[in-house]
Amino acid sequence: MNNNKGLPAIDSHRDLHIWIIENLKMVPVPEKAYGNFFEKHCYIILHIPQSPKATQEASSDLHYWIGKEASTEAEGAASTFVQHLQEELGDRTVQHREVQGHESECFHSYFHPGVIYRKGGLASDVKHVETNMYNIQRLLHIKARKHVSATEVELSWNSFNKGDIFLLDLGMVMIQWNGSKTSISEKSRGLVLTCSIRDRERGGRAQIGIVDDGVEVTDPTHIMEAVLGCRVGSLHAAMPTKSINQLQKANVRLYHVYEKGKDLVIQELATRPLTQDLLQEEDCYILDQGGFKIYLWQGRMSNVEEKKAAFSRAVGFIRAKGYPTYTNVEVVNDGAESAAFKQLFRTWTRELGRKKLDRTGKSIQVKLDVGKLHSQPELAAQLRMVDDGSGKVEMWCIQDSRRQPVDSKHHGQLCSSNCYLVLYTYQKLGRIQYILYLWQGHQATEEEIKALHSNAEELDHLYQGALVQEHVTVGSEPPHFLAIFQGQLVIFQGSTGHHGKGQPASVPRLFHVQGTDGYNTRTMEVSARASSLNSSEVFLLVTAGVCYLWFGKGCNGDQREMARTVVTVISGNDKETVLEGQEPPHFWEALGGRAPYPSSKRLPEEAASFQPRLFECSSQEGCLVLSEVVFFRQGDLDKYDIMLLDTWQEIFLWLGAAASEQKDAVAWGQEYLRTHPAGRSLATPMVLVKQGHEPPTFTGWFSTWDPYMWSNNQSCEEVVKSGVSHLGTESAISGIPAEINNFQLSQWPGESRAGPPDLPAIKDTQDISEMELGPRVGGRSASNSSSSVSLVDSESLPPERLRYRAVEDLPQGVDPTRKEFYLSDADFQDIFGKSKKEFYGMAKWKQQQEKKKLGFF
């Protein structure tokens, strides 16, 4: 980095870097303090993707964060540093402007389990986070939505409300108070943050109590009253959540930004749906997403001065529009656009020239080994194939609101006026799994569609909720659906299918064969007239006496071969091959005479370049509200949630085992498509996936996936709770220093958050045992049950010689499967937040999970 500009060195092997602006300089924040932000400061955050799936073309994200009490000088310094960093890092960096309390979802995705806003400023002699310091008293207001945040508020009952969570942090005692209107998922997320504070700031030594408002008075309640005074009157009602619904986000407008003389011109170009060709590489543009977010796109040929003015122009636009000053700003460069920006356009393709072409100009098609689908879920996800389609197939047609079995010889023969259920059974890693396809004809009635869904629910009940349900419509069938019929899927117009060969065709019928192999071919009946033909395709014309195989001039050998395969399903008549331009008169007579049809060679469509996106779904006043999780992982799937994974070609709706609104999932998916800024097709396949029954086409979109995460006896929440010591005994309360009971609240301090002088500072484990706040074993305090037990000999090793070390780099004699065993007791406690005795008393899978997380696996 350029030290003349005051820029720090950056370790490209670390994913997250945070600096605080102090005395108008960039000062690094220690990793232990990541997620803590002082309100009087500005911060700079740099994220460099490190995931195994991150390609060389992956973009970095550079944010500057403005505290609500930060000075304009600090904000200006942060903006300048970001500009200099951008120049050093290059154009593959997305820039963000963040304001406290209104940060982007990308920003929040860095901080698990949440963000903490701290009062005042950071004095030069004070650390961001003091570990093992217990002379603290503060009240945190926790908003436990999908992205959790906690704000320091006044130590008073006046700060409380019924709809949120509050943490009374007394150093050695931490009490989580849950408002009566909070949901189970909010309580769970709040508890995860509480435990994180305990482990990071108290070395895992503090004791946690939980109070649910409206439930019987407990001992932790008495502690709260000792600190806050007796509660008088009723609490404030739940504060309404200010969420942006999808309709607001769908209102997108694109503006061209350019200079005319000395004037800056902002000219509106287009509204939804936007197309990528509107963006010209020599210009700059502002994209306004309903006042919710402002994007500024910079073409690669735009001049340097325009790029430097990006944030100031965006802020000026916000001011001119009368939008709130905290409106989020994202600056993207040509070729390094974020996933959220790309999805605001109807389609988005990679740059011209990147697509591989052969000498004839045709796209090179690479055939992939479907046998690798089970061992490589990322391949299954890309191909949308759980296997090669060779599993067991059962099929029903919905008739008179009931499902009627379809004979196996007619499998794959569908009618556009009907609805069908197709149950596919396959094995993966020795486990039987199911996919239930709900196929909906475009001429089906509302009653038939309702019957389709109700029959699907009945089947799912019979299979004890193990069915993955995929909703598909005519012409939008996913590749795996096509594969299970081995290229012989035929869709008949009306309700006169299932006749197969042998039945005379009284009226000519025309079928369009689309595909090149058994994995991608469908045949659809179209209007029997000449205008339906296309020179690049293959058609079958069935008449009373003969079936013509019509091959357009632009079709290839694979297309012709598939037509010869499927024609046996459609007609038993004599076959006659007809090449375009050599048709007999009877051919044109059957189509009602000659007519113009597309005859130019169809160019191969370039695949859209969209990244998958994950959202939490909820409803507010009847409208869908989505919270995106950027850089998502399996741990972001909470059992209380309904999550939407958009891979562009499919919509997955993941249903947590304890989610309360599962019946709304399909409707939410449809609303998502209907209100999408890019004008998405409502025929996009929609897949319902239940927790614990995820197919590889879903799991393959995650960087790692543990199939046993939810098969253990304890849920994630229970695992967290297992580390919580409840304050529930009289002796535990009596152990708390008497000073708390006599404590009188001082006035709300302006700067310092240290506790009052009469509250003792407890710094070591001896003080803790004297307080008798440890978990109780057999009716006695754990601290008195036995002396501390060391599980290793006196010759321990320092953490840096064990942590993140490959086997060949370990000291001689160290067992690589038990690297943590060689830590000293003190180092083990600091790193793992528990003693060795506690750790080795845990279930084996929990031990492995912590070792992976902390670098000892």
PDB file of N, CA and C in Angstrom, residues 286-356:
ATOM      1  N   ILE A 286     -26.800   6.291 -12.415  1.00  0.00           N
ATOM      2  CA  ILE A 286     -27.372   6.101 -11.079  1.00  0.00           C
ATOM      3  C   ILE A 286     -28.601   5.226 -11.221  1.00  0.00           C
ATOM      4  N   LEU A 287     -28.683   4.183 -10.395  1.00  0.00           N
ATOM      5  CA  LEU A 287     -29.861   3.323 -10.372  1.00  0.00           C
ATOM      6  C   LEU A 287     -30.529   3.506  -9.014  1.00  0.00           C
ATOM      7  N   ASP A 288     -31.754   4.002  -9.032  1.00  0.00           N
ATOM      8  CA  ASP A 288     -32.512   4.289  -7.817  1.00  0.00           C
ATOM      9  C   ASP A 288     -33.494   3.144  -7.573  1.00  0.00           C
ATOM     10  N   GLN A 289     -33.277   2.382  -6.498  1.00  0.00           N
ATOM     11  CA  GLN A 289     -34.176   1.280  -6.165  1.00  0.00           C
ATOM     12  C   GLN A 289     -35.196   1.752  -5.136  1.00  0.00           C
ATOM     13  N   GLY A 290     -36.183   2.473  -5.623  1.00  0.00           N
ATOM     14  CA  GLY A 290     -37.297   2.906  -4.782  1.00  0.00           C
ATOM     15  C   GLY A 290     -36.917   3.750  -3.592  1.00  0.00           C
ATOM     16  N   GLY A 291     -35.777   4.437  -3.665  1.00  0.00           N
ATOM     17  CA  GLY A 291     -35.342   5.244  -2.524  1.00  0.00           C
ATOM     18  C   GLY A 291     -34.789   4.396  -1.396  1.00  0.00           C
ATOM     19  N   PHE A 292     -34.815   3.082  -1.560  1.00  0.00           N
ATOM     20  CA  PHE A 292     -34.302   2.160  -0.541  1.00  0.00           C
ATOM     21  C   PHE A 292     -32.786   2.056  -0.638  1.00  0.00           C
ATOM     22  N   LYS A 293     -32.277   2.085  -1.871  1.00  0.00           N
ATOM     23  CA  LYS A 293     -30.848   1.976  -2.083  1.00  0.00           C
ATOM     24  C   LYS A 293     -30.486   2.673  -3.380  1.00  0.00           C
ATOM     25  N   ILE A 294     -29.314   3.309  -3.398  1.00  0.00           N
ATOM     26  CA  ILE A 294     -28.829   4.015  -4.580  1.00  0.00           C
ATOM     27  C   ILE A 294     -27.550   3.331  -5.062  1.00  0.00           C
ATOM     28  N   TYR A 295     -27.551   2.921  -6.325  1.00  0.00           N
ATOM     29  CA  TYR A 295     -26.358   2.358  -6.949  1.00  0.00           C
ATOM     30  C   TYR A 295     -25.765   3.381  -7.911  1.00  0.00           C
ATOM     31  N   LEU A 296     -24.444   3.431  -7.975  1.00  0.00           N
ATOM     32  CA  LEU A 296     -23.785   4.238  -8.988  1.00  0.00           C
ATOM     33  C   LEU A 296     -22.859   3.317  -9.776  1.00  0.00           C
ATOM     34  N   TRP A 297     -23.179   3.136 -11.078  1.00  0.00           N
ATOM     35  CA  TRP A 297     -22.405   2.240 -11.946  1.00  0.00           C
ATOM     36  C   TRP A 297     -21.425   3.055 -12.765  1.00  0.00           C
ATOM     37  N   GLN A 298     -20.158   2.609 -12.781  1.00  0.00           N
ATOM     38  CA  GLN A 298     -19.097   3.324 -13.481  1.00  0.00           C
ATOM     39  C   GLN A 298     -18.568   2.477 -14.633  1.00  0.00           C
ATOM     40  N   GLY A 299     -18.730   2.962 -15.871  1.00  0.00           N
ATOM     41  CA  GLY A 299     -18.198   2.253 -17.022  1.00  0.00           C
ATOM     42  C   GLY A 299     -16.687   2.220 -16.990  1.00  0.00           C
ATOM     43  N   ARG A 300     -16.107   1.189 -17.608  1.00  0.00           N
ATOM     44  CA  ARG A 300     -14.650   1.029 -17.549  1.00  0.00           C
ATOM     45  C   ARG A 300     -13.906   2.128 -18.287  1.00  0.00           C
ATOM     46  N   MET A 301     -14.605   2.793 -19.212  1.00  0.00           N
ATOM     47  CA  MET A 301     -13.966   3.860 -19.974  1.00  0.00           C
ATOM     48  C   MET A 301     -14.305   5.249 -19.441  1.00  0.00           C
ATOM     49  N   SER A 302     -15.051   5.299 -18.341  1.00  0.00           N
ATOM     50  CA  SER A 302     -15.359   6.611 -17.762  1.00  0.00           C
ATOM     51  C   SER A 302     -14.094   7.196 -17.162  1.00  0.00           C
ATOM     52  N   ASN A 303     -14.038   8.520 -17.072  1.00  0.00           N
ATOM     53  CA  ASN A 303     -12.774   9.143 -16.654  1.00  0.00           C
ATOM     54  C   ASN A 303     -12.576   9.075 -15.135  1.00  0.00           C
ATOM     55  N   VAL A 304     -11.325   9.280 -14.736  1.00  0.00           N
ATOM     56  CA  VAL A 304     -10.929   9.133 -13.342  1.00  0.00           C
ATOM     57  C   VAL A 304     -11.649  10.122 -12.441  1.00  0.00           C
ATOM     58  N   GLU A 305     -11.835  11.348 -12.908  1.00  0.00           N
ATOM     59  CA  GLU A 305     -12.487  12.365 -12.088  1.00  0.00           C
ATOM     60  C   GLU A 305     -13.930  11.988 -11.784  1.00  0.00           C
ATOM     61  N   GLU A 306     -14.602  11.393 -12.771  1.00  0.00           N
ATOM     62  CA  GLU A 306     -15.981  10.944 -12.527  1.00  0.00           C
ATOM     63  C   GLU A 306     -16.021   9.871 -11.450  1.00  0.00           C
ATOM     64  N   LYS A 307     -15.060   8.963 -11.479  1.00  0.00           N
ATOM     65  CA  LYS A 307     -15.012   7.898 -10.487  1.00  0.00           C
ATOM     66  C   LYS A 307     -14.750   8.459  -9.084  1.00  0.00           C
ATOM     67  N   LYS A 308     -13.893   9.461  -8.998  1.00  0.00           N
ATOM     68  CA  LYS A 308     -13.607  10.057  -7.694  1.00  0.00           C
ATOM     69  C   LYS A 308     -14.824  10.754  -7.102  1.00  0.00           C
ATOM     70  N   ALA A 309     -15.697  11.228  -7.985  1.00  0.00           N
ATOM     71  CA  ALA A 309     -16.873  11.984  -7.526  1.00  0.00           C
ATOM     72  C   ALA A 309     -18.081  11.093  -7.272  1.00  0.00           C
ATOM     73  N   ALA A 310     -17.895   9.760  -7.311  1.00  0.00           N
ATOM     74  CA  ALA A 310     -19.024   8.837  -7.244  1.00  0.00           C
ATOM     75  C   ALA A 310     -19.875   9.038  -5.993  1.00  0.00           C
ATOM     76  N   PHE A 311     -19.250   8.990  -4.812  1.00  0.00           N
ATOM     77  CA  PHE A 311     -20.032   9.091  -3.577  1.00  0.00           C
ATOM     78  C   PHE A 311     -20.685  10.455  -3.442  1.00  0.00           C
ATOM     79  N   SER A 312     -19.952  11.513  -3.797  1.00  0.00           N
ATOM     80  CA  SER A 312     -20.531  12.856  -3.650  1.00  0.00           C
ATOM     81  C   SER A 312     -21.729  13.028  -4.575  1.00  0.00           C
ATOM     82  N   ARG A 313     -21.670  12.445  -5.770  1.00  0.00           N
ATOM     83  CA  ARG A 313     -22.800  12.526  -6.688  1.00  0.00           C
ATOM     84  C   ARG A 313     -23.997  11.748  -6.157  1.00  0.00           C
ATOM     85  N   ALA A 314     -23.734  10.573  -5.586  1.00  0.00           N
ATOM     86  CA  ALA A 314     -24.815   9.766  -5.034  1.00  0.00           C
ATOM     87  C   ALA A 314     -25.472  10.476  -3.849  1.00  0.00           C
ATOM     88  N   VAL A 315     -24.655  11.055  -2.976  1.00  0.00           N
ATOM     89  CA  VAL A 315     -25.196  11.777  -1.821  1.00  0.00           C
ATOM     90  C   VAL A 315     -25.986  13.005  -2.282  1.00  0.00           C
ATOM     91  N   GLY A 316     -25.486  13.694  -3.309  1.00  0.00           N
ATOM     92  CA  GLY A 316     -26.212  14.831  -3.863  1.00  0.00           C
ATOM     93  C   GLY A 316     -27.549  14.400  -4.450  1.00  0.00           C
ATOM     94  N   PHE A 317     -27.591  13.256  -5.097  1.00  0.00           N
ATOM     95  CA  PHE A 317     -28.841  12.727  -5.650  1.00  0.00           C
ATOM     96  C   PHE A 317     -29.836  12.422  -4.532  1.00  0.00           C
ATOM     97  N   ILE A 318     -29.338  11.832  -3.447  1.00  0.00           N
ATOM     98  CA  ILE A 318     -30.189  11.519  -2.289  1.00  0.00           C
ATOM     99  C   ILE A 318     -30.794  12.805  -1.733  1.00  0.00           C
ATOM    100  N   ARG A 319     -29.964  13.835  -1.635  1.00  0.00           N
ATOM    101  CA  ARG A 319     -30.430  15.111  -1.091  1.00  0.00           C
ATOM    102  C   ARG A 319     -31.471  15.742  -2.020  1.00  0.00           C
ATOM    103  N   ALA A 320     -31.215  15.685  -3.322  1.00  0.00           N
ATOM    104  CA  ALA A 320     -32.136  16.288  -4.292  1.00  0.00           C
ATOM    105  C   ALA A 320     -33.486  15.569  -4.300  1.00  0.00           C
ATOM    106  N   LYS A 321     -33.473  14.264  -4.064  1.00  0.00           N
ATOM    107  CA  LYS A 321     -34.710  13.480  -4.061  1.00  0.00           C
ATOM    108  C   LYS A 321     -35.464  13.578  -2.735  1.00  0.00           C
ATOM    109  N   GLY A 322     -34.807  14.145  -1.739  1.00  0.00           N
ATOM    110  CA  GLY A 322     -35.452  14.241  -0.428  1.00  0.00           C
ATOM    111  C   GLY A 322     -35.467  12.925   0.316  1.00  0.00           C
ATOM    112  N   TYR A 323     -34.572  12.004  -0.049  1.00  0.00           N
ATOM    113  CA  TYR A 323     -34.490  10.721   0.646  1.00  0.00           C
ATOM    114  C   TYR A 323     -33.772  10.904   1.979  1.00  0.00           C
ATOM    115  N   PRO A 324     -33.961   9.993   2.926  1.00  0.00           N
ATOM    116  CA  PRO A 324     -33.255  10.086   4.208  1.00  0.00           C
ATOM    117  C   PRO A 324     -31.739  10.073   4.000  1.00  0.00           C
ATOM    118  N   THR A 325     -31.023  10.796   4.849  1.00  0.00           N
ATOM    119  CA  THR A 325     -29.571  10.898   4.708  1.00  0.00           C
ATOM    120  C   THR A 325     -28.880   9.553   4.917  1.00  0.00           C
ATOM    121  N   TYR A 326     -29.578   8.605   5.580  1.00  0.00           N
ATOM    122  CA  TYR A 326     -28.964   7.306   5.830  1.00  0.00           C
ATOM    123  C   TYR A 326     -29.161   6.330   4.660  1.00  0.00           C
ATOM    124  N   THR A 327     -29.773   6.766   3.584  1.00  0.00           N
ATOM    125  CA  THR A 327     -29.996   5.888   2.432  1.00  0.00           C
ATOM    126  C   THR A 327     -28.680   5.239   2.000  1.00  0.00           C
ATOM    127  N   ASN A 328     -28.719   3.937   1.808  1.00  0.00           N
ATOM    128  CA  ASN A 328     -27.511   3.189   1.482  1.00  0.00           C
ATOM    129  C   ASN A 328     -27.042   3.479   0.065  1.00  0.00           C
ATOM    130  N   VAL A 329     -25.720   3.557  -0.095  1.00  0.00           N
ATOM    131  CA  VAL A 329     -25.111   3.819  -1.403  1.00  0.00           C
ATOM    132  C   VAL A 329     -24.141   2.695  -1.734  1.00  0.00           C
ATOM    133  N   GLU A 330     -24.205   2.212  -2.979  1.00  0.00           N
ATOM    134  CA  GLU A 330     -23.264   1.194  -3.452  1.00  0.00           C
ATOM    135  C   GLU A 330     -22.703   1.639  -4.791  1.00  0.00           C
ATOM    136  N   VAL A 331     -21.384   1.695  -4.887  1.00  0.00           N
ATOM    137  CA  VAL A 331     -20.709   2.084  -6.125  1.00  0.00           C
ATOM    138  C   VAL A 331     -20.118   0.826  -6.762  1.00  0.00           C
ATOM    139  N   VAL A 332     -20.542   0.523  -7.989  1.00  0.00           N
ATOM    140  CA  VAL A 332     -20.075  -0.693  -8.660  1.00  0.00           C
ATOM    141  C   VAL A 332     -19.349  -0.326  -9.951  1.00  0.00           C
ATOM    142  N   ASN A 333     -18.355  -1.124 -10.265  1.00  0.00           N
ATOM    143  CA  ASN A 333     -17.562  -0.905 -11.473  1.00  0.00           C
ATOM    144  C   ASN A 333     -17.937  -1.894 -12.562  1.00  0.00           C
ATOM    145  N   ASP A 334     -17.823  -1.449 -13.773  1.00  0.00           N
ATOM    146  CA  ASP A 334     -18.089  -2.271 -14.950  1.00  0.00           C
ATOM    147  C   ASP A 334     -17.271  -3.566 -14.878  1.00  0.00           C
ATOM    148  N   GLY A 335     -17.952  -4.720 -14.889  1.00  0.00           N
ATOM    149  CA  GLY A 335     -17.274  -6.006 -14.826  1.00  0.00           C
ATOM    150  C   GLY A 335     -17.117  -6.558 -13.434  1.00  0.00           C
ATOM    151  N   ALA A 336     -17.458  -5.786 -12.389  1.00  0.00           N
ATOM    152  CA  ALA A 336     -17.330  -6.251 -11.000  1.00  0.00           C
ATOM    153  C   ALA A 336     -18.605  -5.955 -10.224  1.00  0.00           C
ATOM    154  N   GLU A 337     -19.748  -6.106 -10.884  1.00  0.00           N
ATOM    155  CA  GLU A 337     -21.031  -5.771 -10.260  1.00  0.00           C
ATOM    156  C   GLU A 337     -21.416  -6.792  -9.189  1.00  0.00           C
ATOM    157  N   SER A 338     -22.096  -6.336  -8.172  1.00  0.00           N
ATOM    158  CA  SER A 338     -22.565  -7.227  -7.117  1.00  0.00           C
ATOM    159  C   SER A 338     -23.754  -8.042  -7.620  1.00  0.00           C
ATOM    160  N   ALA A 339     -24.033  -9.151  -6.937  1.00  0.00           N
ATOM    161  CA  ALA A 339     -25.168 -10.005  -7.312  1.00  0.00           C
ATOM    162  C   ALA A 339     -26.476  -9.237  -7.220  1.00  0.00           C
ATOM    163  N   ALA A 340     -26.606  -8.384  -6.196  1.00  0.00           N
ATOM    164  CA  ALA A 340     -27.847  -7.617  -6.022  1.00  0.00           C
ATOM    165  C   ALA A 340     -28.064  -6.644  -7.178  1.00  0.00           C
ATOM    166  N   PHE A 341     -26.995  -6.033  -7.652  1.00  0.00           N
ATOM    167  CA  PHE A 341     -27.116  -5.090  -8.772  1.00  0.00           C
ATOM    168  C   PHE A 341     -27.517  -5.815 -10.048  1.00  0.00           C
ATOM    169  N   LYS A 342     -26.868  -6.930 -10.344  1.00  0.00           N
ATOM    170  CA  LYS A 342     -27.171  -7.668 -11.577  1.00  0.00           C
ATOM    171  C   LYS A 342     -28.634  -8.088 -11.634  1.00  0.00           C
ATOM    172  N   GLN A 343     -29.184  -8.486 -10.490  1.00  0.00           N
ATOM    173  CA  GLN A 343     -30.556  -8.997 -10.502  1.00  0.00           C
ATOM    174  C   GLN A 343     -31.601  -7.898 -10.638  1.00  0.00           C
ATOM    175  N   LEU A 344     -31.186  -6.662 -10.759  1.00  0.00           N
ATOM    176  CA  LEU A 344     -32.131  -5.589 -11.040  1.00  0.00           C
ATOM    177  C   LEU A 344     -32.411  -5.479 -12.536  1.00  0.00           C
ATOM    178  N   PHE A 345     -31.714  -6.304 -13.335  1.00  0.00           N
ATOM    179  CA  PHE A 345     -31.862  -6.276 -14.790  1.00  0.00           C
ATOM    180  C   PHE A 345     -32.536  -7.562 -15.268  1.00  0.00           C
ATOM    181  N   ARG A 346     -33.237  -7.446 -16.389  1.00  0.00           N
ATOM    182  CA  ARG A 346     -33.986  -8.595 -16.910  1.00  0.00           C
ATOM    183  C   ARG A 346     -33.066  -9.781 -17.159  1.00  0.00           C
ATOM    184  N   THR A 347     -31.908  -9.532 -17.691  1.00  0.00           N
ATOM    185  CA  THR A 347     -30.905 -10.580 -17.861  1.00  0.00           C
ATOM    186  C   THR A 347     -29.535  -9.946 -17.775  1.00  0.00           C
ATOM    187  N   TRP A 348     -28.541 -10.750 -17.430  1.00  0.00           N
ATOM    188  CA  TRP A 348     -27.191 -10.235 -17.295  1.00  0.00           C
ATOM    189  C   TRP A 348     -26.227 -11.307 -17.783  1.00  0.00           C
ATOM    190  N   THR A 349     -25.427 -10.979 -18.779  1.00  0.00           N
ATOM    191  CA  THR A 349     -24.454 -11.921 -19.310  1.00  0.00           C
ATOM    192  C   THR A 349     -23.058 -11.396 -19.085  1.00  0.00           C
ATOM    193  N   ARG A 350     -22.106 -12.302 -19.162  1.00  0.00           N
ATOM    194  CA  ARG A 350     -20.705 -11.898 -19.003  1.00  0.00           C
ATOM    195  C   ARG A 350     -20.283 -11.052 -20.182  1.00  0.00           C
ATOM    196  N   GLU A 351     -19.097 -10.483 -20.062  1.00  0.00           N
ATOM    197  CA  GLU A 351     -18.601  -9.609 -21.133  1.00  0.00           C
ATOM    198  C   GLU A 351     -18.478 -10.381 -22.442  1.00  0.00           C
ATOM    199  N   LEU A 352     -18.626  -9.676 -23.551  1.00  0.00           N
ATOM    200  CA  LEU A 352     -18.437 -10.290 -24.860  1.00  0.00           C
ATOM    201  C   LEU A 352     -16.992 -10.756 -24.993  1.00  0.00           C
ATOM    202  N   GLY A 353     -16.817 -11.887 -25.651  1.00  0.00           N
ATOM    203  CA  GLY A 353     -15.465 -12.387 -25.858  1.00  0.00           C
ATOM    204  C   GLY A 353     -15.020 -13.378 -24.819  1.00  0.00           C
ATOM    205  N   ARG A 354     -15.764 -13.494 -23.706  1.00  0.00           N
ATOM    206  CA  ARG A 354     -15.360 -14.439 -22.680  1.00  0.00           C
ATOM    207  C   ARG A 354     -15.891 -15.840 -22.965  1.00  0.00           C
ATOM    208  N   LYS A 355     -16.912 -15.924 -23.786  1.00  0.00           N
ATOM    209  CA  LYS A 355     -17.512 -17.213 -24.063  1.00  0.00           C
ATOM    210  C   LYS A 355     -16.617 -18.004 -25.000  1.00  0.00           C
ATOM    211  N   LYS A 356     -16.424 -19.275 -24.705  1.00  0.00           N
ATOM    212  CA  LYS A 356     -15.563 -20.104 -25.537  1.00  0.00           C
ATOM    213  C   LYS A 356     -16.281 -20.477 -26.835  1.00  0.00           C
TER     214      LYS A 356
END
